[in-house]
Structure formats: structure tokens, C-alpha cells
Amino acid sequence: MNTATASYSALLQQLKDILPEDAILTAKEDLHPYECDGMSAYRRLPLAVVLPTTTEQVQLILKTCSRLKVPVVARGAGTGLSGGALPHEQGIVLSLARFKQILEIDTANLHARVQPGVRNLAISQAVDHLGLFYAPDPSSQIACSIGGNVAENSGGVHCLKYGLTVHNILEIKLVTIDGELMTIGNDRQDTPGYDLLALLTGSEGMLGVVVEVLVKLTVKPDTVQVLMADFAAVNDAGDAVAAIISKGIIPAGLEMMDNPAIRAAEDFIHAGYPIDANAILLCELDGTEDEVSEQVARVSAILKNHRAGTIHIAKTAAERARLWAGRKAAFPAVGRISPDYYCMDGTIPRKHLAHVLNQINEFSQQYGLGVANVFHAGDGNLHPLILYDANRAGELEKAERFGADILELCVKVGGSITGEHGVGHEKLDSMCVQFGEAELEVFHAVKRAFDPDELLNPGKAVPTLHRCAELGAMHVHHGQLSHPELPRF
């Protein structure tokens, strides 16, 4: 028996001491469902998948993996779009899928305590009869888990007004790689000391494993209204977005779709979208009846001033839901018109929307690949969907280069390589474009403080400095890195 086989046997035996037999998957056919997340272009099989049901089991699993130096990739619902849950071939996947209980609903203090496997939408469904909802609403909210939302700092169509995940949670319980259970944050508005809750939200499973979340609940507004405006020119739609925000109007949601996305969504959902428009804006306004009436009038005037064609105002709640259904189903709708698509997630200042969209179309012609644009226009979070066929040699690589060019463009205009999908495996190289050596070294130091042996989701989110140097995106003086004692991963 070689060393690797012996270590694997020791790992399995110790896992069996912690978990029942049905909570440990090792057969190849059982591992395949965990080989990727929503970014299916990248696939790997782990050594095993474990499915604990208690915090104590998670603690023991992590202690065991720490002692045996086995990498651990935590996984929620697997809906992520950056390869953040891509398994490690010499490690295990720790699934939180069985942590799916809503533990407490506190209407007096407007919060709910939930386990990480609870679906995003399930929280709002559980408190709907109380006139409450959980604000962050990713397009995958019907399936994505709250633990994954914390890991990626997810947003959604309503994040413009109500904020990202980090703005809608109060406390998390986290297990470190050595099995320690930590409580970060509290049920009050502020916590003395460093804001570790913000640090851990969006840390992509690299610093600890979340086992409980205290989320904020929001009171439903009295009145909600949705406008849909169509445009003959994408530039006009982009300029209209900037104009609305500049007037001090903060819609609950402000979304934009271009013609390929409009056609795909309409064919799939039949939302009533104008398929001849080059762009549409969906604008949701909420508040008191008087506030919404005033804002509808102001937004309508702005849209007309920016050459909107038809401005349609939803007349019923069902019609509002249908208009949003088309937007939320845009990703699967595009999946019906292309064998594969590569979803990007850059963020830019709103004033550059028109310029960046024009440049994306130029990239599309340059690479010979189609693109459908769907994005959270109000906060400048772009989701270009690059269309390709993985069965054609070289097309995936071409799509990756196309995507990298989009992200580099986002950085050039003052934006970021990610808005809500995270870095994961997919955007490692683009991190070298956005951040310099000093910044990456700080990221490495934070990682080491929580996970000295680099066992939690290794090789994700933060590139090695050597990797950046090889890409030509970082200067290394005479082949030497500063602080050579600093771990690189």
C-alpha cells in the first residue's frame, strides 16, 4: 500500500467515525454531481463528499482534515458561476445541503436565524404572510443557498436599493479549519472592534465554513410599481440609467437587457418584451403611494428625455411578476439559443455603461462569438453572456480570452472584475490585472491568519504572485518577490 492509499484509507476511516454511512460518498457515480458548480466548463472529482447534519460533525470533519492535511471545499447548492466550489482532486467536498432549517423568525427585531443550506427564496416565502421579505434576490434564488450567498456576497435585482448580502446579515457562526466554532457579529446594529463580518462575507469559503446565519428581514413596501421602457439605441438606455440615479432617485431595481437577451427571454417566458427593441430598461419603484406616484412621473420624464420609445407601466401584481420573470430567467433563456455560454460579472461606474457596451460588441466581432447582455444597470454590474460551442476546438479558450478582455476593460474604466459572482477559479488571472503585489500580499496574509496550511478551498480567489508575474501583470524585480517568507497559494 503506497502512502497516498494509506492516507486515503485513514481519512475514510476517521470520517466513518464521525458520520453515518449514507453521509459519505466515494463511488465515482456519486461524486460526479459534485464535479462542478454552475461554471460547468471546469470539472474535477474530489476524493469524497461528506454531508453532515450538525455543527459538531462539521467541527470534527475539519479537525480531521486539518490533522491529515486534507483540502476541504465547502459547497452550498452549487449554483455559483465562478468555479468557487470546484473540488480539489486530493481533497473532500463538505456539502451543507442538509443544513436546511429556519431556526427562528423574530418579527419584533426583524431578523431570522437560518442554517446555510436554506434556499434564498425560502426565507421570503416563510415570512411572506407576516408582510416581510429577505431583500437580496439573485436570479438563482429559487435554488441558491444562504450559505453560498454569504460566501459570494450575492446581490440580485433589488440590491441597488436594499444592498448586497453583507448589508442584510447581522451575524454568522463559522467553523475554522481547526474545528473552532466562532460567532462573528451580533443581533445589534454595530459590533466593537474590526468588522470581521464584512471580511468573511464574500471570502469564498477560504477562511472558514459558515454553519448559521442571522439575516435581516425587511418590511414590504406599501406600493410597488414597475416600468418597462424600450430603446432603439443601447447608448440611450445606458445614459438614461445614469440620469435616473443622478437625480437622487434610487429604484428598488433598475435592470437592462440588450436585443439578443430580450429575444431569448421573450421566447422562453413570454413576458411581453418588445423583441424589436435594441435595449429595454426595467425599473421598479417602491415606497408609499404618494412617493411612488411622484417617482413614476419623474422617471418617465427622464426616460422620454433619453429617447425611450414606449414606456409601459405594469397594471397588476401578476404583470409585474411576469416582467421580472423574463429578467430572472435570462440566463437559462440564453442557454436555449447556444450550446454553451460563458457568464461574466464585471462592475463599472454607471457613466461608462454605453462605452463599455459598445466595446463589448467590438470584442464580439473580433472574436467571432455572439454575446447577450443582461445586467444590474443601476449599480453597473454587467453580466455579458458569451455564446460558444464547447464541442468546437478552441472555442472555450476563445470565450475565456473574450471574457478576460471584458474584465480588463472594467478595471480600466474604474470598475472591478466581479460584482457578485466572486473570483473562484475562473477569474484568478483577472485578479492580477486589478491588484498589485502589495495588495495580493495582504490577501495572502489574511488567508494565513485563518488557515495557515491553506486547506480551505485552496487555489481559489487569490492568485500566487508568481502566477501574476508569468502573466506579465506584475513586476518581479530580478526574479525576487518581496517578503519571500510569505506563503504563496
Coordinates of C-alpha atoms in Angstrom, one line a residue:
M1 CA 0.0 0.0 0.0
N2 CA 1.5 3.3 -1.0
T3 CA 1.5 6.5 1.1
A4 CA -1.4 8.1 -0.8
T5 CA -3.6 5.0 -0.5
A6 CA -2.8 4.7 3.2
S7 CA -3.7 8.4 3.8
Y8 CA -6.9 8.0 1.9
S9 CA -7.8 4.9 3.9
A10 CA -7.0 6.8 7.2
L11 CA -9.2 9.7 6.1
L12 CA -12.2 7.5 5.2
Q13 CA -11.9 5.5 8.5
Q14 CA -11.9 8.7 10.5
L15 CA -14.8 10.2 8.6
K16 CA -16.8 7.0 9.2
D17 CA -16.2 7.5 13.0
I18 CA -17.9 10.9 12.6
L19 CA -20.7 10.4 10.1
P20 CA -23.2 7.6 9.2
E21 CA -22.5 5.6 6.1
D22 CA -25.0 7.4 3.9
A23 CA -23.3 10.8 4.6
I24 CA -20.0 9.8 3.0
L25 CA -19.9 9.5 -0.8
T26 CA -16.9 7.8 -2.5
A27 CA -18.3 5.9 -5.5
K28 CA -17.4 7.7 -8.8
E29 CA -21.1 7.8 -9.9
D30 CA -21.9 9.5 -6.6
L31 CA -19.1 12.1 -6.9
H32 CA -20.0 13.3 -10.4
P33 CA -22.8 15.6 -9.3
Y34 CA -20.3 17.5 -7.3
E35 CA -17.6 17.8 -10.0
C36 CA -18.5 21.4 -10.8
D37 CA -20.8 24.3 -9.8
G38 CA -22.8 26.5 -12.2
M39 CA -19.5 27.2 -14.1
S40 CA -19.5 23.8 -15.8
A41 CA -16.6 24.5 -18.1
Y42 CA -14.3 23.4 -15.2
R43 CA -14.7 19.9 -13.6
R44 CA -12.9 17.8 -11.1
L45 CA -13.7 14.8 -8.9
P46 CA -12.9 15.0 -5.2
L47 CA -11.7 12.1 -3.1
A48 CA -15.0 12.1 -1.2
V49 CA -18.1 14.1 -0.5
V50 CA -19.4 14.4 3.1
L51 CA -22.9 15.5 4.1
P52 CA -23.0 16.4 7.8
T53 CA -26.2 17.4 9.6
T54 CA -24.8 19.0 12.8
T55 CA -22.3 21.7 13.6
E56 CA -20.5 19.2 15.8
Q57 CA -19.9 17.0 12.8
V58 CA -18.6 19.9 10.8
Q59 CA -16.1 20.7 13.6
L60 CA -14.9 17.1 13.8
I61 CA -14.6 16.8 10.0
L62 CA -12.5 20.0 9.8
K63 CA -10.3 18.9 12.7
T64 CA -9.7 15.6 11.0
C65 CA -8.8 17.2 7.7
S66 CA -6.5 19.7 9.4
R67 CA -4.7 16.9 11.2
L68 CA -4.3 14.9 8.0
K69 CA -3.6 18.0 5.8
V70 CA -6.6 17.2 3.5
P71 CA -8.0 20.1 1.5
V72 CA -11.7 21.0 2.1
V73 CA -14.1 22.7 -0.4
A74 CA -17.3 23.8 1.2
R75 CA -20.4 23.6 -1.0
G76 CA -23.9 25.0 -0.8
A77 CA -26.4 24.5 -3.7
G78 CA -23.7 24.5 -6.4
T79 CA -25.3 27.4 -8.3
G80 CA -22.1 29.6 -8.2
L81 CA -20.8 30.9 -11.5
S82 CA -17.1 31.3 -10.9
G83 CA -15.9 27.8 -10.1
G84 CA -15.8 28.6 -6.4
A85 CA -17.0 25.1 -5.5
L86 CA -14.7 23.3 -7.9
P87 CA -13.4 20.3 -6.0
H88 CA -9.8 19.7 -5.1
E89 CA -8.6 16.3 -6.5
Q90 CA -6.8 15.4 -3.3
G91 CA -9.5 16.8 -1.0
I92 CA -13.1 16.4 0.1
V93 CA -16.2 18.4 -0.7
L94 CA -18.1 19.4 2.5
S95 CA -21.7 19.8 1.5
L96 CA -24.0 21.9 3.7
A97 CA -27.1 20.7 1.8
R98 CA -28.6 19.0 4.8
F99 CA -28.4 22.2 6.9
K100 CA -31.8 23.4 5.7
Q101 CA -33.7 24.6 8.8
I102 CA -35.1 28.0 9.5
L103 CA -34.3 28.1 13.2
E104 CA -36.0 31.3 14.4
I105 CA -38.1 34.1 13.0
D106 CA -38.1 37.3 15.2
T107 CA -40.7 39.7 13.9
A108 CA -40.1 42.2 16.7
N109 CA -36.4 42.6 15.8
L110 CA -36.9 41.9 12.1
H111 CA -34.4 39.0 11.7
A112 CA -34.4 35.3 11.1
R113 CA -31.8 32.7 12.1
V114 CA -31.2 30.1 9.4
Q115 CA -28.9 27.3 8.6
P116 CA -26.6 27.7 5.5
G117 CA -28.5 25.2 3.3
V118 CA -31.7 27.1 3.4
R119 CA -32.7 28.4 0.0
N120 CA -32.6 32.2 -0.5
L121 CA -36.3 32.3 -1.7
A122 CA -37.4 30.0 1.2
I123 CA -36.7 32.8 3.7
S124 CA -39.0 35.3 1.9
Q125 CA -41.7 32.5 1.5
A126 CA -41.6 31.7 5.2
V127 CA -42.2 35.4 6.2
D128 CA -44.5 36.5 3.4
H129 CA -47.6 36.1 5.5
L130 CA -46.0 38.5 8.0
G131 CA -45.6 41.2 5.5
L132 CA -41.8 40.7 5.4
F133 CA -39.1 39.6 2.9
Y134 CA -35.4 38.9 2.6
A135 CA -34.1 41.5 0.2
P136 CA -31.1 40.0 -1.7
D137 CA -32.6 38.1 -4.6
P138 CA -30.0 36.6 -7.0
S139 CA -31.5 35.2 -10.2
S140 CA -30.9 31.7 -8.8
Q141 CA -32.8 32.5 -5.6
I142 CA -35.2 29.6 -6.2
A143 CA -32.2 27.2 -5.7
C144 CA -29.2 29.0 -4.3
S145 CA -28.5 28.7 -0.5
I146 CA -27.9 31.4 2.0
G147 CA -24.5 29.9 2.9
G148 CA -23.4 30.3 -0.7
N149 CA -24.8 33.8 -0.7
V150 CA -22.6 34.7 2.3
A151 CA -19.6 33.1 0.6
E152 CA -20.0 35.1 -2.6
N153 CA -21.7 38.2 -1.1
S154 CA -24.5 37.8 -3.6
G155 CA -26.7 40.6 -4.8
G156 CA -29.7 40.5 -7.2
V157 CA -32.0 42.8 -8.9
H158 CA -33.0 44.6 -5.7
C159 CA -29.5 45.2 -4.4
L160 CA -29.4 48.7 -5.8
K161 CA -31.8 49.9 -3.0
Y162 CA -31.6 47.2 -0.4
G163 CA -27.9 46.2 -0.6
L164 CA -25.9 43.0 -1.0
T165 CA -25.7 40.1 1.3
V166 CA -23.2 41.9 3.5
H167 CA -25.8 44.6 4.1
N168 CA -28.5 42.1 5.1
I169 CA -26.9 39.9 7.6
L170 CA -26.1 40.6 11.3
E171 CA -24.2 37.5 12.5
I172 CA -22.7 34.3 11.3
K173 CA -21.4 31.2 13.1
L174 CA -18.3 29.9 11.5
V175 CA -16.1 26.8 11.9
T176 CA -12.4 27.3 11.4
I177 CA -10.1 24.8 9.8
D178 CA -9.0 23.5 13.3
G179 CA -12.6 23.0 14.3
E180 CA -13.2 26.0 16.4
L181 CA -16.7 27.5 16.4
M182 CA -16.7 31.3 16.2
T183 CA -19.6 33.8 16.3
I184 CA -19.0 36.9 14.2
G185 CA -21.3 39.9 14.6
N186 CA -24.4 40.0 16.8
D187 CA -28.1 40.9 16.6
R188 CA -27.4 44.6 17.1
Q189 CA -26.6 47.3 14.6
D190 CA -22.8 47.5 15.4
T191 CA -20.0 45.5 16.9
P192 CA -16.9 46.9 18.6
G193 CA -13.6 46.2 17.0
Y194 CA -12.8 45.2 13.4
D195 CA -15.6 44.4 11.1
L196 CA -14.9 40.7 10.6
L197 CA -18.4 40.1 9.4
A198 CA -17.6 42.2 6.3
L199 CA -14.3 40.4 5.9
L200 CA -15.8 37.0 6.0
T201 CA -18.8 37.8 3.7
G202 CA -17.5 37.2 0.2
S203 CA -14.5 35.2 1.4
E204 CA -15.5 32.3 -0.9
G205 CA -15.0 29.5 1.7
M206 CA -11.3 30.3 2.1
L207 CA -11.4 31.4 5.8
G208 CA -14.0 29.1 7.4
V209 CA -17.2 27.2 7.0
V210 CA -20.5 29.0 7.8
V211 CA -22.9 26.9 9.8
E212 CA -25.5 29.5 10.8
V213 CA -26.6 33.0 9.6
L214 CA -28.7 35.7 11.2
V215 CA -30.4 37.6 8.3
K216 CA -32.2 40.9 8.4
L217 CA -35.9 40.9 7.4
T218 CA -37.4 43.9 5.5
V219 CA -40.9 45.2 5.7
K220 CA -42.7 45.0 2.4
P221 CA -43.3 48.5 0.9
D222 CA -46.9 49.8 0.7
T223 CA -46.8 50.3 -3.1
V224 CA -44.7 48.8 -5.8
Q225 CA -44.6 49.8 -9.5
V226 CA -42.6 48.5 -12.4
L227 CA -41.9 50.4 -15.6
M228 CA -40.6 48.9 -18.8
A229 CA -39.0 51.3 -21.4
D230 CA -37.7 50.2 -24.8
F231 CA -34.9 52.0 -26.7
A232 CA -33.7 52.0 -30.3
A233 CA -30.2 52.7 -29.2
V234 CA -28.3 50.9 -26.4
N235 CA -26.4 54.1 -25.7
D236 CA -29.6 56.0 -24.9
A237 CA -30.6 53.3 -22.4
G238 CA -27.3 53.4 -20.7
D239 CA -27.4 57.2 -20.4
A240 CA -30.9 57.0 -19.0
V241 CA -29.7 54.8 -16.2
A242 CA -27.0 57.3 -15.2
A243 CA -29.6 60.2 -15.4
I244 CA -32.1 58.4 -13.1
I245 CA -29.5 57.9 -10.3
S246 CA -28.0 61.3 -10.7
K247 CA -31.4 62.8 -9.9
G248 CA -31.4 61.2 -6.5
I249 CA -33.9 58.5 -7.4
I250 CA -32.9 55.1 -6.1
P251 CA -35.2 52.4 -7.6
A252 CA -35.6 49.1 -5.9
G253 CA -34.3 47.6 -9.1
L254 CA -33.0 49.0 -12.4
E255 CA -32.2 46.3 -15.0
M256 CA -31.1 46.4 -18.6
M257 CA -31.2 43.8 -21.4
D258 CA -30.0 44.1 -25.0
N259 CA -31.7 42.7 -28.0
P260 CA -30.3 39.1 -28.0
A261 CA -31.2 38.8 -24.3
I262 CA -34.7 40.3 -24.9
R263 CA -35.4 37.8 -27.7
A264 CA -34.2 34.8 -25.8
A265 CA -36.2 35.7 -22.6
E266 CA -39.3 36.6 -24.5
D267 CA -39.2 33.3 -26.4
F268 CA -38.8 31.4 -23.2
I269 CA -41.0 33.2 -20.7
H270 CA -43.4 35.3 -22.9
A271 CA -43.0 38.3 -20.5
G272 CA -44.3 40.8 -23.1
Y273 CA -40.9 42.2 -24.0
P274 CA -40.7 44.2 -27.3
I275 CA -38.4 41.9 -29.4
D276 CA -37.5 44.6 -31.9
A277 CA -36.1 46.9 -29.3
N278 CA -32.3 47.2 -29.1
A279 CA -32.5 47.6 -25.3
I280 CA -35.1 47.6 -22.5
L281 CA -34.9 49.0 -19.0
L282 CA -36.9 47.5 -16.2
C283 CA -37.4 50.0 -13.3
E284 CA -39.1 49.1 -10.0
L285 CA -40.1 51.9 -7.7
D286 CA -41.4 51.2 -4.2
G287 CA -42.5 53.1 -1.1
T288 CA -45.6 54.9 -0.1
E289 CA -48.3 55.5 -2.7
D290 CA -47.5 59.2 -3.0
E291 CA -43.7 58.6 -3.2
V292 CA -44.1 56.0 -5.9
S293 CA -46.6 58.2 -7.9
E294 CA -44.1 61.1 -7.9
Q295 CA -41.1 58.9 -8.8
V296 CA -43.0 57.2 -11.7
A297 CA -43.7 60.6 -13.1
R298 CA -40.1 61.7 -12.7
V299 CA -38.6 58.5 -14.1
S300 CA -41.0 58.6 -17.1
A301 CA -39.9 62.1 -17.9
I302 CA -36.2 61.1 -17.7
L303 CA -36.8 58.1 -20.0
K304 CA -38.6 60.3 -22.6
N305 CA -35.7 62.8 -22.5
H306 CA -33.4 59.9 -23.4
R307 CA -35.4 58.9 -26.4
A308 CA -37.3 55.9 -24.9
G309 CA -39.9 54.5 -27.3
T310 CA -42.8 53.0 -25.4
I311 CA -42.9 53.3 -21.6
H312 CA -45.2 50.6 -20.2
I313 CA -46.3 50.6 -16.6
A314 CA -47.4 47.3 -15.1
K315 CA -51.1 47.4 -14.2
T316 CA -51.3 44.4 -11.8
A317 CA -49.1 42.4 -9.5
A318 CA -49.2 39.5 -11.9
E319 CA -47.9 41.7 -14.7
R320 CA -45.1 43.0 -12.5
A321 CA -44.1 39.4 -11.7
R322 CA -44.2 38.5 -15.4
L323 CA -41.9 41.4 -16.3
W324 CA -39.4 40.3 -13.7
A325 CA -39.7 36.6 -14.6
G326 CA -38.3 37.4 -18.0
R327 CA -35.2 39.1 -16.5
K328 CA -34.6 36.4 -13.8
A329 CA -34.9 33.7 -16.5
A330 CA -32.5 35.4 -18.9
F331 CA -29.6 33.0 -18.2
P332 CA -31.5 29.8 -18.8
A333 CA -33.2 31.5 -21.8
V334 CA -29.9 32.2 -23.4
G335 CA -28.9 28.6 -22.7
R336 CA -31.7 27.6 -25.1
I337 CA -30.1 29.5 -28.1
S338 CA -26.5 28.5 -27.6
P339 CA -24.8 25.1 -26.8
D340 CA -22.8 26.9 -24.1
Y341 CA -22.4 30.4 -22.7
Y342 CA -19.7 32.0 -20.5
C343 CA -21.2 34.4 -18.0
M344 CA -19.1 37.4 -16.9
D345 CA -19.6 39.5 -13.8
G346 CA -17.7 42.8 -14.1
T347 CA -18.8 46.1 -12.4
I348 CA -18.2 49.6 -13.8
P349 CA -19.2 53.2 -13.0
R350 CA -22.6 53.8 -14.4
K351 CA -21.4 56.7 -16.6
H352 CA -19.4 54.3 -18.7
L353 CA -22.3 51.9 -19.5
A354 CA -22.7 53.0 -23.1
H355 CA -19.0 53.0 -23.8
V356 CA -18.4 49.6 -22.3
L357 CA -21.4 48.0 -24.1
N358 CA -20.1 49.4 -27.4
Q359 CA -16.6 47.9 -26.7
I360 CA -18.1 44.5 -25.8
N361 CA -19.8 44.5 -29.2
E362 CA -16.5 45.2 -30.8
F363 CA -14.9 42.3 -28.9
S364 CA -17.8 40.1 -30.1
Q365 CA -16.9 40.9 -33.7
Q366 CA -13.2 40.5 -33.0
Y367 CA -13.6 37.0 -31.5
G368 CA -16.4 35.9 -33.8
L369 CA -18.6 35.0 -30.8
G370 CA -22.1 36.2 -30.0
V371 CA -22.9 38.0 -26.7
A372 CA -26.1 38.7 -24.9
N373 CA -26.0 41.5 -22.3
V374 CA -28.1 41.2 -19.1
F375 CA -27.1 43.3 -16.1
H376 CA -27.9 45.2 -12.9
A377 CA -27.7 48.6 -14.6
G378 CA -28.4 50.6 -11.6
D379 CA -25.2 49.7 -9.9
G380 CA -23.2 49.0 -13.0
N381 CA -22.9 45.2 -12.5
L382 CA -22.6 43.7 -16.0
H383 CA -23.4 40.1 -16.9
P384 CA -22.4 39.6 -20.6
L385 CA -23.2 36.1 -21.7
I386 CA -20.6 35.0 -24.3
L387 CA -22.1 32.4 -26.6
Y388 CA -19.8 29.5 -27.8
D389 CA -19.8 25.8 -28.5
A390 CA -17.5 23.7 -26.3
N391 CA -17.6 20.9 -28.9
R392 CA -15.7 23.1 -31.3
A393 CA -12.0 23.0 -30.7
G394 CA -10.6 26.2 -29.2
E395 CA -14.0 28.0 -28.7
L396 CA -13.9 27.7 -24.9
E397 CA -10.4 29.2 -24.8
K398 CA -11.6 32.0 -27.2
A399 CA -14.5 32.7 -24.9
E400 CA -12.2 32.9 -21.9
R401 CA -10.0 35.4 -23.7
F402 CA -13.1 37.4 -24.7
G403 CA -14.2 37.4 -21.0
A404 CA -10.8 38.4 -19.8
D405 CA -10.8 41.4 -22.2
I406 CA -14.2 42.5 -20.8
L407 CA -12.9 42.3 -17.2
E408 CA -9.7 44.2 -18.1
L409 CA -11.9 46.9 -19.7
C410 CA -14.0 47.1 -16.5
V411 CA -10.8 47.8 -14.5
K412 CA -9.6 50.4 -17.0
V413 CA -12.8 52.4 -16.6
G414 CA -12.6 52.3 -12.8
G415 CA -14.6 49.2 -12.1
S416 CA -14.0 45.7 -10.7
I417 CA -13.6 42.2 -12.1
T418 CA -16.6 41.0 -10.0
G419 CA -19.8 42.3 -8.6
E420 CA -21.4 39.3 -7.0
H421 CA -20.3 36.0 -8.6
G422 CA -16.9 36.0 -6.9
V423 CA -13.5 35.2 -8.2
G424 CA -13.4 31.4 -7.6
H425 CA -11.3 29.5 -10.1
E426 CA -12.5 31.4 -13.2
K427 CA -11.1 35.0 -12.5
L428 CA -7.8 34.2 -10.9
D429 CA -5.8 35.7 -13.8
S430 CA -8.0 38.8 -13.8
M431 CA -7.1 39.4 -10.2
C432 CA -3.6 40.1 -11.4
V433 CA -5.0 42.9 -13.6
Q434 CA -6.9 44.6 -10.8
F435 CA -4.5 44.2 -7.8
G436 CA -0.8 44.8 -7.4
E437 CA 1.8 42.9 -5.4
A438 CA 1.3 44.8 -2.1
E439 CA -2.5 44.2 -2.2
L440 CA -2.1 40.5 -3.0
E441 CA 0.4 40.1 -0.2
V442 CA -2.2 41.4 2.2
F443 CA -4.8 38.9 0.9
H444 CA -2.2 36.1 1.4
A445 CA -1.6 37.3 5.0
V446 CA -5.3 37.3 5.8
K447 CA -5.6 33.8 4.4
R448 CA -2.7 32.6 6.5
A449 CA -4.2 34.1 9.7
F450 CA -7.3 31.9 9.4
D451 CA -5.9 28.9 7.5
P452 CA -2.1 28.5 7.9
D453 CA -1.9 25.3 5.9
E454 CA -4.0 26.6 3.1
L455 CA -6.5 23.7 3.3
L456 CA -9.8 25.6 2.9
N457 CA -10.7 26.0 -0.8
P458 CA -7.1 26.2 -1.9
G459 CA -6.1 27.8 -5.2
K460 CA -9.2 30.0 -5.4
A461 CA -9.9 33.7 -5.4
V462 CA -6.3 35.0 -4.7
P463 CA -3.6 34.1 -7.3
T464 CA 0.0 33.4 -6.5
L465 CA 2.4 36.3 -7.1
H466 CA 4.4 34.0 -9.5
R467 CA 1.2 33.3 -11.5
C468 CA 0.7 37.1 -11.9
A469 CA 4.3 37.5 -12.9
E470 CA 4.1 34.8 -15.5
L471 CA 1.1 36.6 -17.0
G472 CA 3.1 39.8 -17.2
A473 CA 0.6 41.5 -15.0
M474 CA 3.0 42.1 -12.1
H475 CA 6.6 43.3 -11.9
V476 CA 9.0 41.0 -10.1
H477 CA 12.4 42.6 -9.5
H478 CA 15.4 40.5 -10.6
G479 CA 13.3 37.4 -10.1
Q480 CA 12.7 38.1 -6.4
L481 CA 9.5 38.6 -4.6
S482 CA 9.3 40.8 -1.6
H483 CA 8.7 39.1 1.8
P484 CA 9.8 35.6 0.5
E485 CA 8.7 34.1 3.8
L486 CA 5.1 34.8 2.9
P487 CA 3.1 31.7 1.8
R488 CA 2.0 31.8 -1.9
F489 CA -1.1 29.9 -3.0

